[in-house]
Amino acid sequence: MKPGVLLFNLGGPETIEDVRPFLFNLFSDPEIVRIPVRALQKPLAWLISTTRARKSSANYRLIGGGSPLRRITDEQAEALRAELLRRGIDANIYVGMRYWRPFTETAIDAIVRDGITDLIALPLYPQFSVSTTGSSFKDFVAQLDQRGGLRNIRRRYITRWHTHASYINALAEQIAEEIAKFPDPDPLHVHLLFSAHSVPQSYIENGDPYLAHTRETIEKVSEKLGRRSPVHLSFQSKVGPVKWLEPSTDQKLRQLRAEGVEQVLAIPISFISEHIETLYELDILYKDLAEELGFKAYRRVPAFNCRPGFISALADLVIEKLPNEKS
């Protein structure tokens, strides 16, 4: 019997009409917006999504009218299937999105229909957070419970892979390629700005390992690169009035320029696919800011998408969960 691999990702609106309902789903998740009275979760989600829909829609229009995340994730799934097959493992690959189609329940329906009895759950988030991998797994288990648990399906969870050697190698390779494209490609003169998706500070205080994982990824990548370039960490994409991890990416850019830095390479450390946070925030919003501040050069490391080294890393993760089970 073929093993199955379920790829978890955030999901994204594919059209402008999808933006508001996508935001509603996002803010309906108590792991994203935590309020003490659960009955108020959906009314608050409706208010936030309605309030933010116009601005978010405008941003999506700037990147082509919708998120490419579903298309890219589907392509990653097919590339992973082909890579596993090349290595002698015939597996079915499924995609389950948390906040937009195809939802996790759709993937589970396909898994049941295909008769899968051995399943690997692989989140496309390198660093663990309760708001990403944690939320996806929680929703996955809830969906299984609604179907009576489906205990005939053996499940193996990959919870984190932020320091996996294949992932680190792939990321370091991309960074090195981009450093070489600067007007002054001496690594000592290219500052590496790892821009991570922010989370509320309270999550970290309550034990979420996300910040530690992010720092560990950066440490491993820096080591792989020979520790030649100056390294910085910043955070993007915060929403709402609560205290989020700092410094923000715009704050860090201002600080670096004030210190005389002339070349900066932005690295989307939390993101393995192109979507709104890379295509709008890093490529438009922060690029415009960098030009305004007077940086001589601002570049951004592309997200992995289907880069062979990254797909190979995903295959390594799967194989390590099925070390002796080729079919």
CSV table of C-alpha atoms in Angstrom, one decimal:
chain,number,residue,atom,x,y,z
A,1,MET,CA,0.0,0.0,0.0
A,2,LYS,CA,1.3,3.5,-0.9
A,3,PRO,CA,2.2,5.8,1.9
A,4,GLY,CA,0.6,9.2,1.9
A,5,VAL,CA,2.1,12.6,2.6
A,6,LEU,CA,-0.1,15.5,3.7
A,7,LEU,CA,1.4,18.9,3.2
A,8,PHE,CA,0.0,21.6,5.4
A,9,ASN,CA,0.0,25.3,4.5
A,10,LEU,CA,-1.8,28.5,5.3
A,11,GLY,CA,-3.8,29.0,2.1
A,12,GLY,CA,-4.5,32.3,0.4
A,13,PRO,CA,-7.2,34.1,-1.5
A,14,GLU,CA,-7.0,33.3,-5.2
A,15,THR,CA,-9.2,36.2,-6.3
A,16,ILE,CA,-10.1,39.5,-4.9
A,17,GLU,CA,-13.5,38.1,-4.0
A,18,ASP,CA,-11.8,35.5,-1.8
A,19,VAL,CA,-10.0,38.1,0.4
A,20,ARG,CA,-12.7,38.9,2.9
A,21,PRO,CA,-13.8,35.3,3.5
A,22,PHE,CA,-10.2,34.2,3.7
A,23,LEU,CA,-9.5,36.8,6.4
A,24,PHE,CA,-12.6,35.8,8.2
A,25,ASN,CA,-11.3,32.2,8.4
A,26,LEU,CA,-7.9,33.4,9.5
A,27,PHE,CA,-9.2,35.5,12.3
A,28,SER,CA,-11.7,32.9,13.4
A,29,ASP,CA,-8.8,30.8,14.5
A,30,PRO,CA,-8.3,31.2,18.3
A,31,GLU,CA,-4.6,30.4,17.7
A,32,ILE,CA,-4.4,33.6,15.6
A,33,VAL,CA,-6.6,35.9,17.6
A,34,ARG,CA,-6.9,34.9,21.3
A,35,ILE,CA,-9.8,36.4,23.2
A,36,PRO,CA,-11.2,35.3,26.6
A,37,VAL,CA,-14.8,34.9,25.5
A,38,ARG,CA,-14.9,32.2,22.8
A,39,ALA,CA,-18.5,33.2,21.7
A,40,LEU,CA,-17.1,36.5,20.5
A,41,GLN,CA,-14.5,34.9,18.2
A,42,LYS,CA,-16.5,34.9,15.0
A,43,PRO,CA,-18.2,38.3,15.5
A,44,LEU,CA,-14.7,39.8,16.1
A,45,ALA,CA,-13.4,37.9,13.0
A,46,TRP,CA,-16.2,39.3,11.0
A,47,LEU,CA,-15.4,42.8,12.2
A,48,ILE,CA,-11.6,42.5,11.5
A,49,SER,CA,-12.0,40.9,8.1
A,50,THR,CA,-14.6,43.4,7.0
A,51,THR,CA,-12.4,46.3,8.2
A,52,ARG,CA,-9.2,45.0,6.6
A,53,ALA,CA,-10.7,43.6,3.3
A,54,ARG,CA,-10.3,46.8,1.3
A,55,LYS,CA,-6.7,47.4,2.2
A,56,SER,CA,-5.8,43.7,1.8
A,57,SER,CA,-7.6,43.6,-1.6
A,58,ALA,CA,-5.6,46.6,-2.8
A,59,ASN,CA,-2.3,44.8,-1.8
A,60,TYR,CA,-3.4,41.6,-3.6
A,61,ARG,CA,-4.2,43.7,-6.7
A,62,LEU,CA,-0.5,44.8,-6.7
A,63,ILE,CA,0.7,41.2,-6.9
A,64,GLY,CA,-1.7,40.1,-9.7
A,65,GLY,CA,-5.1,39.9,-8.1
A,66,GLY,CA,-4.6,37.0,-5.8
A,67,SER,CA,-2.2,34.7,-3.9
A,68,PRO,CA,-0.2,32.2,-5.9
A,69,LEU,CA,0.2,30.0,-2.8
A,70,ARG,CA,-2.3,27.3,-3.9
A,71,ARG,CA,-0.7,26.9,-7.3
A,72,ILE,CA,2.8,26.8,-5.9
A,73,THR,CA,1.9,24.3,-3.2
A,74,ASP,CA,0.3,22.1,-5.8
A,75,GLU,CA,3.4,22.3,-7.8
A,76,GLN,CA,5.5,21.5,-4.7
A,77,ALA,CA,3.3,18.4,-4.1
A,78,GLU,CA,3.8,17.1,-7.6
A,79,ALA,CA,7.6,17.8,-7.5
A,80,LEU,CA,7.8,16.0,-4.1
A,81,ARG,CA,5.9,13.0,-5.6
A,82,ALA,CA,8.3,12.9,-8.5
A,83,GLU,CA,11.4,13.1,-6.3
A,84,LEU,CA,10.2,10.4,-4.0
A,85,LEU,CA,9.4,8.2,-7.0
A,86,ARG,CA,12.9,8.8,-8.4
A,87,ARG,CA,14.2,7.5,-5.1
A,88,GLY,CA,12.0,4.4,-5.2
A,89,ILE,CA,9.1,5.5,-3.1
A,90,ASP,CA,5.7,5.6,-4.7
A,91,ALA,CA,3.6,7.9,-2.5
A,92,ASN,CA,0.4,9.9,-2.8
A,93,ILE,CA,0.9,13.6,-1.9
A,94,TYR,CA,-2.0,15.7,-0.6
A,95,VAL,CA,-2.4,19.4,0.2
A,96,GLY,CA,-4.4,20.7,3.1
A,97,MET,CA,-4.8,24.4,3.6
A,98,ARG,CA,-5.8,25.9,6.9
A,99,TYR,CA,-7.8,29.0,5.9
A,100,TRP,CA,-8.7,28.5,2.2
A,101,ARG,CA,-9.3,25.9,-0.4
A,102,PRO,CA,-8.4,23.1,-0.6
A,103,PHE,CA,-9.1,22.8,3.1
A,104,THR,CA,-7.7,20.1,5.3
A,105,GLU,CA,-11.0,18.2,5.4
A,106,THR,CA,-10.9,18.0,1.6
A,107,ALA,CA,-7.5,16.4,1.8
A,108,ILE,CA,-8.7,13.9,4.4
A,109,ASP,CA,-11.6,12.9,2.2
A,110,ALA,CA,-9.1,12.1,-0.6
A,111,ILE,CA,-6.9,10.2,1.8
A,112,VAL,CA,-9.8,8.0,3.0
A,113,ARG,CA,-11.0,7.5,-0.6
A,114,ASP,CA,-7.6,6.4,-1.7
A,115,GLY,CA,-7.4,3.9,1.1
A,116,ILE,CA,-4.2,5.3,2.7
A,117,THR,CA,-3.2,3.6,5.9
A,118,ASP,CA,0.2,5.2,6.5
A,119,LEU,CA,0.3,9.0,6.5
A,120,ILE,CA,3.0,11.5,7.1
A,121,ALA,CA,1.9,15.0,8.2
A,122,LEU,CA,4.4,17.5,6.9
A,123,PRO,CA,3.9,21.2,7.6
A,124,LEU,CA,5.4,23.6,5.2
A,125,TYR,CA,6.5,25.8,8.1
A,126,PRO,CA,10.2,25.1,9.0
A,127,GLN,CA,9.9,26.7,12.5
A,128,PHE,CA,7.2,25.4,14.8
A,129,SER,CA,4.6,27.9,16.2
A,130,VAL,CA,1.2,27.2,17.8
A,131,SER,CA,-0.2,29.6,15.2
A,132,THR,CA,1.0,27.7,12.2
A,133,THR,CA,2.0,24.0,12.6
A,134,GLY,CA,0.2,23.8,15.9
A,135,SER,CA,-3.0,25.2,14.5
A,136,SER,CA,-2.8,23.0,11.4
A,137,PHE,CA,-2.3,19.8,13.4
A,138,LYS,CA,-5.0,20.8,15.9
A,139,ASP,CA,-7.5,21.3,13.0
A,140,PHE,CA,-6.3,18.0,11.4
A,141,VAL,CA,-7.0,16.0,14.6
A,142,ALA,CA,-10.4,17.7,15.0
A,143,GLN,CA,-11.3,16.7,11.4
A,144,LEU,CA,-10.2,13.1,12.1
A,145,ASP,CA,-12.3,13.1,15.3
A,146,GLN,CA,-15.4,14.1,13.3
A,147,ARG,CA,-14.8,11.0,11.3
A,148,GLY,CA,-14.5,8.7,14.3
A,149,GLY,CA,-10.8,9.1,14.6
A,150,LEU,CA,-9.9,7.0,11.5
A,151,ARG,CA,-7.6,4.9,13.7
A,152,ASN,CA,-6.9,2.6,10.7
A,153,ILE,CA,-4.6,5.4,9.4
A,154,ARG,CA,-1.2,5.3,11.0
A,155,ARG,CA,0.0,8.9,11.4
A,156,ARG,CA,3.5,10.3,11.7
A,157,TYR,CA,4.0,13.9,12.4
A,158,ILE,CA,7.0,16.0,11.4
A,159,THR,CA,6.7,18.9,13.9
A,160,ARG,CA,9.7,20.9,13.0
A,161,TRP,CA,12.6,20.9,10.6
A,162,HIS,CA,14.2,24.3,11.2
A,163,THR,CA,17.7,22.9,11.5
A,164,HIS,CA,17.5,20.0,9.1
A,165,ALA,CA,20.8,19.8,7.2
A,166,SER,CA,19.1,19.6,3.7
A,167,TYR,CA,17.0,22.6,4.4
A,168,ILE,CA,19.9,24.6,5.8
A,169,ASN,CA,22.0,23.7,2.8
A,170,ALA,CA,19.3,24.8,0.3
A,171,LEU,CA,18.7,28.1,2.1
A,172,ALA,CA,22.4,28.9,2.4
A,173,GLU,CA,22.9,28.1,-1.3
A,174,GLN,CA,20.2,30.6,-2.3
A,175,ILE,CA,21.6,33.3,0.0
A,176,ALA,CA,25.1,32.8,-1.5
A,177,GLU,CA,23.7,33.1,-5.0
A,178,GLU,CA,22.0,36.4,-4.1
A,179,ILE,CA,25.1,37.9,-2.4
A,180,ALA,CA,27.0,37.3,-5.6
A,181,LYS,CA,24.6,39.6,-7.5
A,182,PHE,CA,25.3,42.7,-5.4
A,183,PRO,CA,27.3,45.6,-6.8
A,184,ASP,CA,29.9,44.9,-4.1
A,185,PRO,CA,29.6,41.1,-3.7
A,186,ASP,CA,32.0,40.9,-0.8
A,187,PRO,CA,30.0,39.1,1.9
A,188,LEU,CA,31.4,41.4,4.5
A,189,HIS,CA,29.7,44.3,2.8
A,190,VAL,CA,26.3,42.6,2.4
A,191,HIS,CA,24.1,42.7,5.5
A,192,LEU,CA,21.7,39.7,5.8
A,193,LEU,CA,18.3,40.7,7.1
A,194,PHE,CA,16.3,37.6,8.1
A,195,SER,CA,12.7,38.8,8.0
A,196,ALA,CA,10.4,36.5,9.9
A,197,HIS,CA,6.7,36.5,10.3
A,198,SER,CA,6.0,38.1,13.6
A,199,VAL,CA,3.9,36.5,16.4
A,200,PRO,CA,2.5,38.1,19.6
A,201,GLN,CA,5.1,38.4,22.3
A,202,SER,CA,2.7,36.6,24.7
A,203,TYR,CA,3.0,33.4,22.6
A,204,ILE,CA,6.8,33.3,23.3
A,205,GLU,CA,6.2,34.1,26.9
A,206,ASN,CA,3.8,31.1,27.1
A,207,GLY,CA,6.3,28.7,25.7
A,208,ASP,CA,6.0,28.9,21.9
A,209,PRO,CA,9.4,27.8,20.5
A,210,TYR,CA,9.0,29.9,17.3
A,211,LEU,CA,11.5,32.6,18.2
A,212,ALA,CA,14.1,30.1,19.4
A,213,HIS,CA,13.6,28.0,16.3
A,214,THR,CA,14.1,31.0,14.1
A,215,ARG,CA,17.3,32.0,15.8
A,216,GLU,CA,18.5,28.4,15.5
A,217,THR,CA,17.8,28.4,11.8
A,218,ILE,CA,19.8,31.7,11.4
A,219,GLU,CA,22.7,30.4,13.4
A,220,LYS,CA,22.9,27.2,11.3
A,221,VAL,CA,22.7,29.2,8.0
A,222,SER,CA,25.3,31.7,9.2
A,223,GLU,CA,27.6,28.9,10.1
A,224,LYS,CA,27.1,27.3,6.7
A,225,LEU,CA,28.0,30.6,5.0
A,226,GLY,CA,31.2,30.9,7.0
A,227,ARG,CA,29.9,33.7,9.2
A,228,ARG,CA,31.2,36.3,6.8
A,229,SER,CA,28.2,38.5,6.4
A,230,PRO,CA,26.7,40.6,9.3
A,231,VAL,CA,23.4,39.1,10.4
A,232,HIS,CA,20.2,40.7,11.6
A,233,LEU,CA,16.7,39.5,12.6
A,234,SER,CA,13.5,41.4,12.1
A,235,PHE,CA,9.7,40.7,12.0
A,236,GLN,CA,7.0,41.5,9.6
A,237,SER,CA,3.2,41.1,9.1
A,238,LYS,CA,2.0,42.0,12.5
A,239,VAL,CA,-1.8,42.6,12.9
A,240,GLY,CA,-3.6,44.3,15.8
A,241,PRO,CA,-2.7,46.3,18.9
A,242,VAL,CA,-1.1,43.6,21.0
A,243,LYS,CA,2.7,43.6,21.5
A,244,TRP,CA,4.4,41.6,18.8
A,245,LEU,CA,8.0,40.5,18.3
A,246,GLU,CA,10.4,43.3,17.5
A,247,PRO,CA,12.1,45.0,15.8
A,248,SER,CA,9.8,45.2,12.8
A,249,THR,CA,11.5,45.0,9.4
A,250,ASP,CA,10.9,48.6,8.6
A,251,GLN,CA,12.4,49.6,12.0
A,252,LYS,CA,15.5,47.5,11.3
A,253,LEU,CA,15.9,48.9,7.8
A,254,ARG,CA,15.9,52.4,9.3
A,255,GLN,CA,18.4,51.4,11.9
A,256,LEU,CA,20.8,49.8,9.5
A,257,ARG,CA,20.7,52.8,7.2
A,258,ALA,CA,21.3,55.2,10.1
A,259,GLU,CA,24.4,53.1,10.9
A,260,GLY,CA,25.7,53.6,7.4
A,261,VAL,CA,24.8,50.2,5.9
A,262,GLU,CA,24.6,50.4,2.1
A,263,GLN,CA,23.7,46.9,1.0
A,264,VAL,CA,21.1,44.7,2.5
A,265,LEU,CA,19.7,41.3,1.5
A,266,ALA,CA,16.2,40.5,2.8
A,267,ILE,CA,15.7,36.8,3.5
A,268,PRO,CA,12.1,35.6,4.1
A,269,ILE,CA,13.1,33.1,6.8
A,270,SER,CA,9.5,31.9,7.6
A,271,PHE,CA,8.3,31.5,4.1
A,272,ILE,CA,9.0,28.7,1.6
A,273,SER,CA,6.6,29.9,-1.1
A,274,GLU,CA,6.0,33.2,-2.7
A,275,HIS,CA,2.8,35.0,-1.4
A,276,ILE,CA,1.6,38.3,-0.1
A,277,GLU,CA,4.3,38.6,2.6
A,278,THR,CA,7.1,38.2,0.0
A,279,LEU,CA,5.6,39.7,-3.1
A,280,TYR,CA,4.0,42.7,-1.5
A,281,GLU,CA,5.7,43.4,1.8
A,282,LEU,CA,9.3,42.6,0.9
A,283,ASP,CA,9.3,43.3,-2.8
A,284,ILE,CA,7.2,46.5,-2.8
A,285,LEU,CA,6.6,47.9,0.7
A,286,TYR,CA,10.1,47.4,2.1
A,287,LYS,CA,11.9,47.8,-1.2
A,288,ASP,CA,10.4,51.2,-1.6
A,289,LEU,CA,11.4,52.1,1.9
A,290,ALA,CA,15.0,50.9,1.3
A,291,GLU,CA,15.2,53.1,-1.8
A,292,GLU,CA,13.7,56.0,0.1
A,293,LEU,CA,16.3,55.5,2.9
A,294,GLY,CA,19.1,55.6,0.4
A,295,PHE,CA,20.5,52.1,0.4
A,296,LYS,CA,22.7,51.5,-2.6
A,297,ALA,CA,21.4,48.0,-3.0
A,298,TYR,CA,18.4,46.1,-1.6
A,299,ARG,CA,17.7,42.5,-2.8
A,300,ARG,CA,15.5,39.7,-1.6
A,301,VAL,CA,16.2,36.0,-1.6
A,302,PRO,CA,13.4,34.3,-3.6
A,303,ALA,CA,11.2,31.8,-1.8
A,304,PHE,CA,12.0,28.2,-2.5
A,305,ASN,CA,8.9,27.3,-4.5
A,306,CYS,CA,10.0,24.2,-6.4
A,307,ARG,CA,13.7,24.7,-6.2
A,308,PRO,CA,15.3,21.3,-6.5
A,309,GLY,CA,17.4,21.6,-3.3
A,310,PHE,CA,14.3,22.4,-1.3
A,311,ILE,CA,12.2,19.6,-2.9
A,312,SER,CA,15.1,17.2,-2.1
A,313,ALA,CA,15.0,18.4,1.5
A,314,LEU,CA,11.2,17.7,1.8
A,315,ALA,CA,11.9,14.2,0.3
A,316,ASP,CA,14.6,13.7,2.9
A,317,LEU,CA,12.1,14.5,5.7
A,318,VAL,CA,9.6,12.0,4.3
A,319,ILE,CA,12.2,9.3,3.9
A,320,GLU,CA,13.4,9.7,7.4
A,321,LYS,CA,9.9,9.0,8.6
A,322,LEU,CA,9.6,5.9,6.4
A,323,PRO,CA,13.2,4.6,6.5
A,324,ASN,CA,12.4,1.1,5.5
A,325,GLU,CA,9.1,1.3,3.8
A,326,LYS,CA,9.5,1.6,0.1
A,327,SER,CA,6.5,0.5,-2.0
